[in-house]
XYZ file of N, CA, C and O in Angstrom:
572
model
N -4.909 -13.817 -7.124
C -4.980 -12.802 -6.092
C -5.755 -11.562 -6.560
O -6.323 -10.857 -5.752
N -5.725 -11.331 -7.877
C -6.470 -10.183 -8.395
C -7.954 -10.283 -8.058
O -8.592 -9.276 -7.733
N -8.497 -11.498 -8.130
C -9.919 -11.686 -7.823
C -10.215 -11.323 -6.376
O -11.220 -10.660 -6.098
N -9.359 -11.728 -5.465
C -9.553 -11.387 -4.047
C -9.520 -9.872 -3.878
O -10.358 -9.293 -3.183
N -8.563 -9.215 -4.502
C -8.446 -7.758 -4.406
C -9.699 -7.078 -4.947
O -10.225 -6.138 -4.330
N -10.188 -7.547 -6.073
C -11.388 -6.942 -6.676
C -12.604 -7.184 -5.785
O -13.410 -6.267 -5.567
N -12.732 -8.398 -5.255
C -13.858 -8.687 -4.361
C -13.816 -7.824 -3.101
O -14.855 -7.314 -2.659
N -12.648 -7.641 -2.532
C -12.519 -6.774 -1.357
C -12.900 -5.342 -1.715
O -13.619 -4.677 -0.953
N -12.435 -4.882 -2.866
C -12.772 -3.522 -3.294
C -14.280 -3.359 -3.463
O -14.874 -2.392 -2.959
N -14.917 -4.279 -4.152
C -16.364 -4.191 -4.393
C -17.122 -4.258 -3.071
O -18.020 -3.441 -2.809
N -16.779 -5.206 -2.234
C -17.470 -5.374 -0.952
C -17.318 -4.141 -0.065
O -18.309 -3.628 0.484
N -16.111 -3.644 0.073
C -15.883 -2.484 0.934
C -16.481 -1.207 0.331
O -16.935 -0.333 1.069
N -16.528 -1.111 -0.984
C -17.192 0.030 -1.621
C -18.690 -0.002 -1.317
O -19.282 1.033 -0.996
N -19.294 -1.177 -1.396
C -20.722 -1.300 -1.053
C -20.957 -0.918 0.400
O -21.894 -0.175 0.712
N -20.102 -1.383 1.288
C -20.238 -1.047 2.715
C -20.084 0.459 2.923
O -20.822 1.066 3.698
N -19.146 1.088 2.218
C -18.973 2.544 2.318
C -20.225 3.262 1.830
O -20.680 4.233 2.453
N -20.802 2.797 0.719
C -22.013 3.421 0.186
C -23.205 3.271 1.137
O -24.015 4.194 1.277
N -23.301 2.136 1.800
C -24.373 1.950 2.793
C -24.194 2.932 3.945
O -25.167 3.530 4.425
N -22.965 3.139 4.385
C -22.715 4.126 5.445
C -23.098 5.536 4.984
O -23.654 6.317 5.758
N -22.796 5.870 3.743
C -23.197 7.180 3.208
C -24.717 7.288 3.181
O -25.282 8.335 3.536
N -25.393 6.232 2.778
C -26.858 6.182 2.774
C -27.402 6.470 4.171
O -28.330 7.261 4.340
N -26.810 5.842 5.185
C -27.242 6.092 6.569
C -26.966 7.535 6.977
O -27.778 8.161 7.645
N -25.822 8.063 6.581
C -25.471 9.443 6.941
C -26.504 10.429 6.405
O -26.828 11.425 7.051
N -27.029 10.126 5.215
C -28.012 11.017 4.599
C -29.446 10.677 4.986
O -30.387 11.177 4.380
N -29.594 9.858 6.023
C -30.925 9.606 6.579
C -31.581 8.308 6.175
O -32.726 8.055 6.552
N -30.901 7.465 5.419
C -31.475 6.180 5.041
C -31.739 5.322 6.260
O -31.019 5.407 7.258
N -32.782 4.519 6.204
C -33.181 3.720 7.372
C -33.092 2.210 7.163
O -33.315 1.461 8.086
N -32.833 1.750 5.933
C -32.698 0.311 5.723
C -31.454 -0.189 6.425
O -30.433 0.510 6.406
N -31.455 -1.300 7.105
C -32.467 -2.335 7.160
C -33.479 -2.160 8.292
O -34.239 -3.086 8.578
N -33.516 -0.992 8.894
C -34.522 -0.738 9.924
C -35.789 -0.152 9.326
O -35.871 0.108 8.120
N -36.774 0.052 10.195
C -38.028 0.697 9.784
C -37.975 2.190 10.063
O -38.595 2.989 9.393
N -37.248 2.542 11.097
C -37.090 3.916 11.551
C -35.706 4.028 12.177
O -34.956 3.049 12.192
N -35.376 5.214 12.682
C -34.019 5.401 13.211
C -33.725 4.478 14.389
O -32.650 3.879 14.468
N -34.673 4.343 15.294
C -34.424 3.514 16.479
C -34.201 2.045 16.110
O -33.288 1.401 16.630
N -35.004 1.515 15.193
C -34.810 0.114 14.799
C -33.507 -0.054 14.012
O -32.852 -1.094 14.111
N -33.123 0.967 13.253
C -31.849 0.920 12.542
C -30.689 0.852 13.526
O -29.776 0.045 13.374
N -30.749 1.677 14.564
C -29.691 1.683 15.591
C -29.585 0.307 16.246
O -28.491 -0.215 16.441
N -30.729 -0.281 16.574
C -30.718 -1.595 17.226
C -30.199 -2.688 16.289
O -29.674 -3.691 16.745
N -30.319 -2.465 14.999
C -29.897 -3.465 14.024
C -28.427 -3.348 13.648
O -27.736 -4.358 13.501
N -27.919 -2.128 13.507
C -26.555 -1.970 12.982
C -25.545 -1.396 13.975
O -24.347 -1.463 13.723
N -26.021 -0.824 15.100
C -25.096 -0.305 16.106
C -25.122 -1.189 17.347
O -24.092 -1.647 17.813
N -26.321 -1.395 17.899
C -26.501 -2.342 18.979
C -26.120 -1.884 20.370
O -26.198 -2.662 21.317
N -25.728 -0.636 20.548
C -25.346 -0.146 21.869
C -26.597 0.070 22.713
O -27.523 0.766 22.297
N -26.616 -0.534 23.895
C -27.766 -0.404 24.795
C -28.043 1.058 25.097
O -27.133 1.836 25.358
N -29.333 1.438 25.026
C -29.760 2.782 25.362
C -29.620 3.797 24.245
O -30.148 4.897 24.348
N -28.913 3.451 23.186
C -28.736 4.378 22.072
C -29.967 4.323 21.179
O -30.418 3.241 20.801
N -30.536 5.495 20.857
C -31.754 5.526 20.041
C -31.578 6.311 18.746
O -32.502 6.373 17.947
N -30.416 6.921 18.551
C -30.193 7.658 17.304
C -28.840 7.271 16.706
O -27.918 6.898 17.422
N -28.779 7.368 15.397
C -27.560 7.042 14.677
C -26.483 8.087 14.987
O -26.799 9.209 15.379
N -25.235 7.711 14.781
C -24.161 8.697 14.943
C -24.418 9.895 14.027
O -25.097 9.770 13.003
N -23.865 11.052 14.371
C -24.124 12.247 13.560
C -23.573 12.115 12.133
O -22.648 11.340 11.870
N -24.150 12.911 11.266
C -23.770 12.926 9.843
C -22.261 13.015 9.671
O -21.660 12.220 8.950
N -21.630 13.994 10.310
C -20.205 14.235 10.113
C -19.367 13.019 10.503
O -18.390 12.693 9.836
N -19.760 12.336 11.574
C -18.986 11.180 12.028
C -19.122 10.019 11.050
O -18.133 9.366 10.688
N -20.335 9.795 10.594
C -20.560 8.726 9.625
C -19.829 9.033 8.321
O -19.253 8.136 7.696
N -19.825 10.298 7.917
C -19.153 10.667 6.671
C -17.631 10.615 6.787
O -16.945 10.565 5.770
N -17.097 10.598 7.988
C -15.657 10.367 8.160
C -15.348 8.898 7.878
O -14.319 8.562 7.290
N -16.256 8.023 8.269
C -16.069 6.585 8.099
C -16.128 6.186 6.620
O -15.413 5.287 6.183
N -16.976 6.859 5.842
C -17.189 6.487 4.437
C -15.885 6.445 3.636
O -15.567 5.411 3.029
N -15.095 7.513 3.576
C -13.857 7.430 2.781
C -12.828 6.473 3.381
O -12.008 5.911 2.644
N -12.876 6.263 4.682
C -11.947 5.314 5.300
C -12.254 3.887 4.844
O -11.339 3.119 4.522
N -13.537 3.539 4.800
C -13.916 2.205 4.327
C -13.573 2.065 2.842
O -13.051 1.042 2.402
N -13.872 3.114 2.069
C -13.537 3.072 0.642
C -12.032 2.911 0.448
O -11.578 2.111 -0.386
N -11.245 3.661 1.208
C -9.781 3.554 1.111
C -9.321 2.143 1.467
O -8.393 1.612 0.829
N -9.963 1.534 2.463
C -9.620 0.156 2.835
C -9.813 -0.773 1.642
O -9.032 -1.710 1.438
N -10.830 -0.517 0.844
C -11.063 -1.323 -0.346
C -10.103 -1.022 -1.481
O -9.877 -1.870 -2.353
N -9.549 0.166 -1.489
C -8.620 0.570 -2.546
C -7.244 -0.086 -2.369
O -6.589 -0.441 -3.347
N -6.823 -0.268 -1.114
C -5.487 -0.812 -0.849
C -5.251 -2.188 -1.472
O -4.154 -2.440 -1.998
N -6.222 -3.098 -1.461
C -5.967 -4.379 -2.133
C -5.696 -4.231 -3.628
O -4.868 -4.972 -4.184
N -6.377 -3.288 -4.276
C -6.126 -3.061 -5.701
C -4.702 -2.564 -5.920
O -4.034 -2.971 -6.876
N -4.249 -1.686 -5.051
C -2.872 -1.187 -5.128
C -1.896 -2.341 -4.902
O -0.907 -2.483 -5.630
N -2.204 -3.163 -3.922
C -1.317 -4.254 -3.521
C -1.008 -5.203 -4.675
O 0.120 -5.671 -4.818
N -2.054 -5.467 -5.498
C -1.849 -6.405 -6.620
C -1.527 -5.692 -7.931
O -1.425 -6.318 -8.976
N -1.395 -4.370 -7.896
C -0.999 -3.609 -9.075
C -2.137 -3.247 -10.019
O -1.884 -2.866 -11.159
N -3.381 -3.322 -9.548
C -4.521 -2.961 -10.392
C -4.907 -1.489 -10.281
O -5.754 -1.017 -11.028
N -4.299 -0.783 -9.339
C -4.584 0.646 -9.154
C -3.284 1.340 -8.787
O -2.387 0.733 -8.196
N -3.180 2.608 -9.137
C -1.950 3.340 -8.809
C -1.845 3.595 -7.308
O -2.844 3.817 -6.628
N -0.643 3.568 -6.836
C -0.392 3.854 -5.433
C -0.343 5.363 -5.217
O 0.280 6.086 -5.983
N -1.021 5.803 -4.186
C -1.001 7.220 -3.829
C -0.033 7.487 -2.674
O 0.138 8.632 -2.268
N 0.560 6.419 -2.169
C 1.436 6.507 -1.006
C 2.755 5.788 -1.277
O 2.828 4.941 -2.171
N 3.773 6.070 -0.475
C 5.018 5.296 -0.580
C 4.747 3.822 -0.248
O 3.826 3.502 0.513
N 5.536 2.931 -0.799
C 5.339 1.491 -0.595
C 5.288 1.092 0.875
O 4.521 0.206 1.239
N 6.096 1.713 1.696
C 6.104 1.353 3.121
C 4.747 1.633 3.766
O 4.286 0.882 4.625
N 4.081 2.702 3.346
C 2.756 3.012 3.902
C 1.693 2.053 3.367
O 0.755 1.712 4.088
N 1.824 1.607 2.131
C 0.917 0.582 1.606
C 1.073 -0.710 2.401
O 0.093 -1.363 2.754
N 2.303 -1.073 2.662
C 2.604 -2.268 3.438
C 2.013 -2.148 4.841
O 1.340 -3.064 5.320
N 2.225 -1.016 5.484
C 1.692 -0.781 6.829
C 0.160 -0.788 6.822
O -0.472 -1.368 7.708
N -0.439 -0.172 5.822
C -1.905 -0.141 5.720
C -2.466 -1.558 5.604
O -3.485 -1.882 6.227
N -1.826 -2.401 4.815
C -2.307 -3.770 4.669
C -2.238 -4.521 6.002
O -3.153 -5.268 6.346
N -1.187 -4.312 6.766
C -1.081 -4.952 8.081
C -2.167 -4.427 9.011
O -2.858 -5.202 9.686
N -2.342 -3.118 9.043
C -3.360 -2.521 9.924
C -4.751 -3.032 9.543
O -5.540 -3.425 10.413
N -5.062 -3.054 8.258
C -6.381 -3.510 7.816
C -6.589 -4.986 8.123
O -7.675 -5.400 8.539
N -5.556 -5.777 7.955
C -5.626 -7.192 8.285
C -5.957 -7.363 9.774
O -6.882 -8.098 10.135
N -5.236 -6.663 10.617
C -5.434 -6.761 12.065
C -6.797 -6.206 12.477
O -7.502 -6.809 13.303
N -7.198 -5.065 11.906
C -8.479 -4.452 12.273
C -9.641 -5.380 11.927
O -10.523 -5.625 12.762
N -9.671 -5.912 10.709
C -10.803 -6.753 10.316
C -10.794 -8.094 11.034
O -11.851 -8.566 11.470
N -9.640 -8.721 11.179
C -9.586 -9.974 11.927
C -9.954 -9.737 13.394
O -10.717 -10.507 13.984
N -9.435 -8.644 13.955
C -9.746 -8.322 15.350
C -11.224 -8.036 15.567
O -11.830 -8.518 16.530
N -11.815 -7.261 14.654
C -13.247 -6.958 14.763
C -14.075 -8.235 14.665
O -15.037 -8.441 15.402
N -13.700 -9.105 13.758
C -14.427 -10.354 13.603
C -14.292 -11.264 14.808
O -15.284 -11.826 15.287
N -13.094 -11.401 15.333
C -12.868 -12.267 16.496
C -13.487 -11.701 17.763
O -13.945 -12.457 18.623
N -13.506 -10.383 17.897
C -14.028 -9.743 19.115
C -15.428 -10.226 19.463
O -15.749 -10.449 20.629
N -16.269 -10.400 18.476
C -17.668 -10.768 18.718
C -17.815 -12.114 19.406
O -18.871 -12.408 19.966
N -16.795 -12.927 19.367
C -16.856 -14.255 19.974
C -16.107 -14.332 21.302
O -15.905 -15.420 21.830
N -15.717 -13.174 21.845
C -15.002 -13.147 23.118
C -15.964 -12.943 24.277
O -17.098 -12.491 24.102
N -15.495 -13.230 25.470
C -16.326 -13.018 26.659
C -16.572 -11.529 26.890
O -17.625 -11.152 27.415
N -15.648 -10.677 26.494
C -15.847 -9.233 26.638
C -17.044 -8.765 25.818
O -17.873 -7.992 26.286
N -17.163 -9.256 24.596
C -18.310 -8.887 23.756
C -19.605 -9.370 24.383
O -20.622 -8.666 24.362
N -19.579 -10.566 24.959
C -20.773 -11.106 25.611
C -21.161 -10.245 26.813
O -22.342 -9.976 27.037
N -20.189 -9.780 27.556
C -20.463 -8.949 28.737
C -21.017 -7.576 28.364
O -21.682 -6.946 29.169
N -20.736 -7.124 27.148
C -21.201 -5.797 26.737
C -22.707 -5.774 26.484
O -23.295 -4.711 26.413
N -23.319 -6.938 26.342
C -24.770 -7.048 26.193
C -25.328 -6.102 25.136
O -26.095 -5.190 25.425
N -24.980 -6.348 23.907
C -25.495 -5.545 22.806
C -26.996 -5.781 22.635
O -27.515 -6.830 22.981
N -27.666 -4.770 22.080
C -29.097 -4.859 21.798
C -29.361 -5.926 20.740
O -28.521 -6.199 19.903
N -30.571 -6.470 20.797
C -31.043 -7.318 19.701
C -31.747 -6.416 18.700
O -32.306 -5.409 19.095
N -31.708 -6.685 17.456
C -31.167 -7.883 16.820
C -29.674 -7.811 16.504
O -29.123 -8.757 15.968
N -29.009 -6.691 16.868
C -27.589 -6.550 16.549
C -26.770 -7.713 17.075
O -25.931 -8.264 16.349
N -26.986 -8.111 18.324
C -26.158 -9.154 18.933
C -26.195 -10.435 18.104
O -25.155 -11.034 17.825
N -27.369 -10.843 17.688
C -27.503 -12.056 16.883
C -26.947 -11.846 15.483
O -26.206 -12.698 14.958
N -27.293 -10.720 14.852
C -26.794 -10.431 13.506
C -25.274 -10.344 13.490
O -24.625 -10.763 12.526
N -24.704 -9.807 14.557
C -23.258 -9.669 14.629
C -22.591 -11.044 14.628
O -21.646 -11.281 13.879
N -23.082 -11.946 15.471
C -22.476 -13.276 15.537
C -22.712 -14.084 14.258
O -21.864 -14.878 13.866
N -23.857 -13.874 13.612
C -24.191 -14.665 12.422
C -23.625 -14.089 11.132
O -23.272 -14.836 10.220
N -23.582 -12.753 11.019
C -23.238 -12.136 9.740
C -22.099 -11.123 9.812
O -21.153 -11.200 9.029
N -22.213 -10.123 10.711
C -21.242 -9.032 10.702
C -19.838 -9.522 11.050
O -18.871 -9.207 10.344
N -19.700 -10.292 12.140
C -18.379 -10.780 12.545
C -17.792 -11.746 11.511
O -16.620 -11.602 11.142
N -18.568 -12.724 11.000
C -17.990 -13.582 9.959
C -17.573 -12.797 8.708
O -16.566 -13.128 8.084
N -18.336 -11.777 8.354
C -17.960 -10.946 7.209
C -16.627 -10.247 7.471
O -15.756 -10.209 6.606
N -16.464 -9.713 8.675
C -15.192 -9.070 9.024
C -14.049 -10.077 8.992
O -12.952 -9.759 8.516
N -14.291 -11.294 9.485
C -13.254 -12.323 9.433
C -12.903 -12.671 7.992
O -11.721 -12.815 7.661
N -13.901 -12.775 7.147
C -13.656 -13.069 5.733
C -12.843 -11.955 5.070
O -11.886 -12.222 4.336
N -13.207 -10.718 5.346
C -12.450 -9.575 4.812
C -11.017 -9.616 5.342
O -10.054 -9.440 4.590
N -10.869 -9.861 6.641
C -9.535 -9.954 7.240
C -8.702 -11.064 6.626
O -7.501 -10.896 6.382
N -9.344 -12.199 6.349
C -8.632 -13.301 5.701
C -8.240 -12.941 4.267
O -7.181 -13.355 3.786
N -9.093 -12.160 3.596
C -8.739 -11.681 2.261
C -7.491 -10.812 2.302
O -6.579 -10.982 1.479
N -7.459 -9.882 3.263
C -6.263 -9.046 3.416
C -5.039 -9.899 3.750
O -3.944 -9.665 3.241
N -5.232 -10.909 4.598
C -4.132 -11.798 4.989
C -3.592 -12.557 3.781
O -2.380 -12.628 3.565
N -4.502 -13.114 2.978
C -4.080 -13.857 1.792
C -3.303 -12.965 0.835
O -2.260 -13.362 0.308
N -3.809 -11.742 0.626
C -3.097 -10.816 -0.260
C -1.733 -10.458 0.302
O -0.728 -10.447 -0.431
N -1.696 -10.140 1.583
C -0.449 -9.691 2.196
C 0.642 -10.765 2.064
O 1.784 -10.462 1.723
N 0.270 -12.004 2.341
C 1.285 -13.065 2.321
C 1.515 -13.661 0.939
O 2.358 -14.529 0.774
N 0.801 -13.154 -0.065
C 1.021 -13.640 -1.429
C 2.180 -12.928 -2.100
O 2.623 -13.338 -3.166
N 2.656 -11.855 -1.510
C 3.697 -11.047 -2.155
C 4.997 -11.116 -1.398
O 5.103 -11.195 -0.267
């Protein structure tokens, strides 16, 4: 289980760092802001990334999500009471599984996301969220 916890931590830390990169004006994997929005946000009609402050709120939340698995398996000190660690693991499990499953629902299809986001979401983003959610699930039920 330690390996799963470490992999979740590394993966979510990388995702947090990519969000920080975007907050500070990074454009990969797009060529410019508009192509970046179409690639990673996908909302029809949106041409600019979320504001710096909003993206920077997400960064520590994603990092914290990666920290909880380390706490769960005893590789990192807990900063919260055990009941809150337990609750966080349930919330993270539900959030990632829900985000991953959402992309395959009729509601997601009706939302008509921009390309290439719509395709990338079904091929990569949603499966990644499902994998992360399954990692949280495996950890949660291992204890």
